Amino acid sequence: MKWLGKVDVDTITLAILAGAETMHAGSAFMPSGFTVKTLAIDGNAQEIERKLCNLRSGYRPAVVFGLGLSTLVSILAKSTLPLIVSAAAAVYMLTQYESFVPPDLRLNTEQIIQVLLSGQGEPSNPNLLGGMTIG
């Protein structure tokens, strides 16, 4: 696996720490799953959609911070393993976060990517929402 660069115990340890820090960034920029389950789903439909939009606005800074930090770690370690582990942690984190949202309001993978690219709490292409509106 030459493309990974050098892989030794130190590199594996750094990769695990980079992945964990990506998860920590998620908790810094986004509320807990408990908060989403209990507080975000209270109110009328428009209020719930607004709350979810606000909650999802933390996706981008969390992922950018985690991947940015792991990129620096990868450069210092001369291995892509920390970046790969961090990217996997980010995907897991966003998947788990969406699982706390009521099923009819969950975003699919394409919509999550749109949220990440737009930097807002809703996909930049409203056609991706189907019948659902956010805002």
CSV table of C-alpha atoms in Angstrom, one decimal:
chain,number,residue,atom,x,y,z
A,1,MET,CA,0.0,0.0,0.0
A,2,LYS,CA,2.5,2.5,-1.2
A,3,TRP,CA,-0.1,5.2,-1.7
A,4,LEU,CA,-0.7,5.3,2.1
A,5,GLY,CA,2.9,6.4,2.7
A,6,LYS,CA,4.7,4.9,5.7
A,7,VAL,CA,2.4,3.0,8.0
A,8,ASP,CA,3.7,2.3,11.5
A,9,VAL,CA,2.3,2.4,15.0
A,10,ASP,CA,2.8,6.2,15.3
A,11,THR,CA,1.0,6.8,12.0
A,12,ILE,CA,-1.9,4.6,13.0
A,13,THR,CA,-2.1,6.4,16.3
A,14,LEU,CA,-2.1,9.8,14.6
A,15,ALA,CA,-4.8,8.5,12.2
A,16,ILE,CA,-7.0,7.4,15.1
A,17,LEU,CA,-6.5,10.7,16.9
A,18,ALA,CA,-7.3,12.6,13.7
A,19,GLY,CA,-10.5,10.7,13.3
A,20,ALA,CA,-11.5,11.3,16.9
A,21,GLU,CA,-10.8,15.0,16.5
A,22,THR,CA,-13.1,15.1,13.5
A,23,MET,CA,-15.8,13.6,15.7
A,24,HIS,CA,-15.0,16.2,18.4
A,25,ALA,CA,-15.3,19.0,15.8
A,26,GLY,CA,-18.8,17.6,15.1
A,27,SER,CA,-19.8,18.0,18.8
A,28,ALA,CA,-18.3,21.5,18.8
A,29,PHE,CA,-20.3,22.7,15.8
A,30,MET,CA,-23.5,20.7,16.2
A,31,PRO,CA,-25.8,19.9,19.1
A,32,SER,CA,-26.1,16.4,20.5
A,33,GLY,CA,-28.3,13.7,19.0
A,34,PHE,CA,-30.5,13.9,22.2
A,35,THR,CA,-31.0,17.6,21.5
A,36,VAL,CA,-32.1,16.9,17.9
A,37,LYS,CA,-34.4,14.1,19.0
A,38,THR,CA,-36.1,16.1,21.7
A,39,LEU,CA,-35.9,19.8,20.9
A,40,ALA,CA,-35.7,20.1,17.2
A,41,ILE,CA,-38.9,18.2,16.5
A,42,ASP,CA,-41.1,20.4,18.7
A,43,GLY,CA,-43.3,23.0,17.1
A,44,ASN,CA,-45.2,23.3,13.8
A,45,ALA,CA,-43.8,22.0,10.5
A,46,GLN,CA,-42.3,25.4,9.5
A,47,GLU,CA,-40.6,25.8,12.8
A,48,ILE,CA,-39.2,22.3,12.8
A,49,GLU,CA,-37.8,22.9,9.3
A,50,ARG,CA,-36.2,26.1,10.4
A,51,LYS,CA,-34.6,24.4,13.4
A,52,LEU,CA,-33.2,21.6,11.3
A,53,CYS,CA,-31.8,24.1,8.8
A,54,ASN,CA,-30.0,25.8,11.7
A,55,LEU,CA,-28.8,22.5,13.1
A,56,ARG,CA,-27.4,21.4,9.8
A,57,SER,CA,-25.5,24.6,9.3
A,58,GLY,CA,-22.9,23.1,11.5
A,59,TYR,CA,-22.1,20.3,9.1
A,60,ARG,CA,-19.7,22.3,6.9
A,61,PRO,CA,-17.6,23.9,9.6
A,62,ALA,CA,-17.3,20.5,11.5
A,63,VAL,CA,-16.2,18.6,8.4
A,64,VAL,CA,-13.8,21.4,7.2
A,65,PHE,CA,-12.2,21.7,10.6
A,66,GLY,CA,-11.8,17.9,10.9
A,67,LEU,CA,-10.5,17.4,7.4
A,68,GLY,CA,-8.3,20.4,7.6
A,69,LEU,CA,-6.6,19.3,10.8
A,70,SER,CA,-6.2,15.7,9.4
A,71,THR,CA,-4.7,17.1,6.2
A,72,LEU,CA,-2.0,18.8,8.3
A,73,VAL,CA,-1.4,15.6,10.3
A,74,SER,CA,-1.1,13.7,7.0
A,75,ILE,CA,1.4,16.1,5.7
A,76,LEU,CA,3.5,15.9,8.9
A,77,ALA,CA,3.2,12.1,9.1
A,78,LYS,CA,3.9,11.7,5.3
A,79,SER,CA,0.9,9.4,5.1
A,80,THR,CA,-2.6,9.7,3.8
A,81,LEU,CA,-3.9,7.4,6.5
A,82,PRO,CA,-4.9,10.2,8.9
A,83,LEU,CA,-6.9,11.9,6.2
A,84,ILE,CA,-8.6,8.7,5.1
A,85,VAL,CA,-9.6,7.9,8.7
A,86,SER,CA,-10.8,11.4,9.3
A,87,ALA,CA,-13.0,11.4,6.1
A,88,ALA,CA,-14.5,8.1,7.2
A,89,ALA,CA,-15.2,9.5,10.7
A,90,ALA,CA,-16.9,12.6,9.0
A,91,VAL,CA,-19.1,10.3,6.9
A,92,TYR,CA,-20.1,8.3,9.9
A,93,MET,CA,-20.7,11.4,12.0
A,94,LEU,CA,-23.1,12.9,9.4
A,95,THR,CA,-24.9,9.6,8.8
A,96,GLN,CA,-25.5,9.2,12.5
A,97,TYR,CA,-26.6,12.8,12.9
A,98,GLU,CA,-29.2,12.5,10.2
A,99,SER,CA,-30.4,9.3,11.8
A,100,PHE,CA,-31.6,11.4,14.8
A,101,VAL,CA,-33.9,13.4,12.5
A,102,PRO,CA,-37.4,12.1,11.9
A,103,PRO,CA,-37.4,9.8,8.8
A,104,ASP,CA,-39.6,12.1,6.7
A,105,LEU,CA,-37.2,15.0,7.2
A,106,ARG,CA,-33.9,13.2,6.7
A,107,LEU,CA,-31.5,14.2,4.0
A,108,ASN,CA,-30.1,11.7,1.5
A,109,THR,CA,-26.4,11.5,0.6
A,110,GLU,CA,-26.7,13.9,-2.3
A,111,GLN,CA,-28.6,16.5,-0.2
A,112,ILE,CA,-25.9,16.2,2.6
A,113,ILE,CA,-23.2,16.9,-0.1
A,114,GLN,CA,-25.2,20.0,-1.2
A,115,VAL,CA,-25.4,21.2,2.4
A,116,LEU,CA,-21.6,20.8,2.7
A,117,LEU,CA,-21.0,22.7,-0.5
A,118,SER,CA,-23.4,25.5,0.2
A,119,GLY,CA,-22.3,26.0,3.8
A,120,GLN,CA,-26.0,26.5,4.7
A,121,GLY,CA,-28.4,24.2,6.5
A,122,GLU,CA,-30.2,23.3,3.3
A,123,PRO,CA,-29.2,21.9,-0.1
A,124,SER,CA,-28.4,24.7,-2.6
A,125,ASN,CA,-30.5,23.0,-5.2
A,126,PRO,CA,-34.1,23.0,-3.9
A,127,ASN,CA,-35.1,20.4,-6.4
A,128,LEU,CA,-33.2,17.8,-4.4
A,129,LEU,CA,-35.7,18.2,-1.6
A,130,GLY,CA,-38.6,16.6,-3.6
A,131,GLY,CA,-41.8,17.5,-1.8
A,132,MET,CA,-39.9,18.7,1.3
A,133,THR,CA,-39.2,22.4,1.9
A,134,ILE,CA,-36.7,23.8,4.3
A,135,GLY,CA,-36.5,27.4,5.3
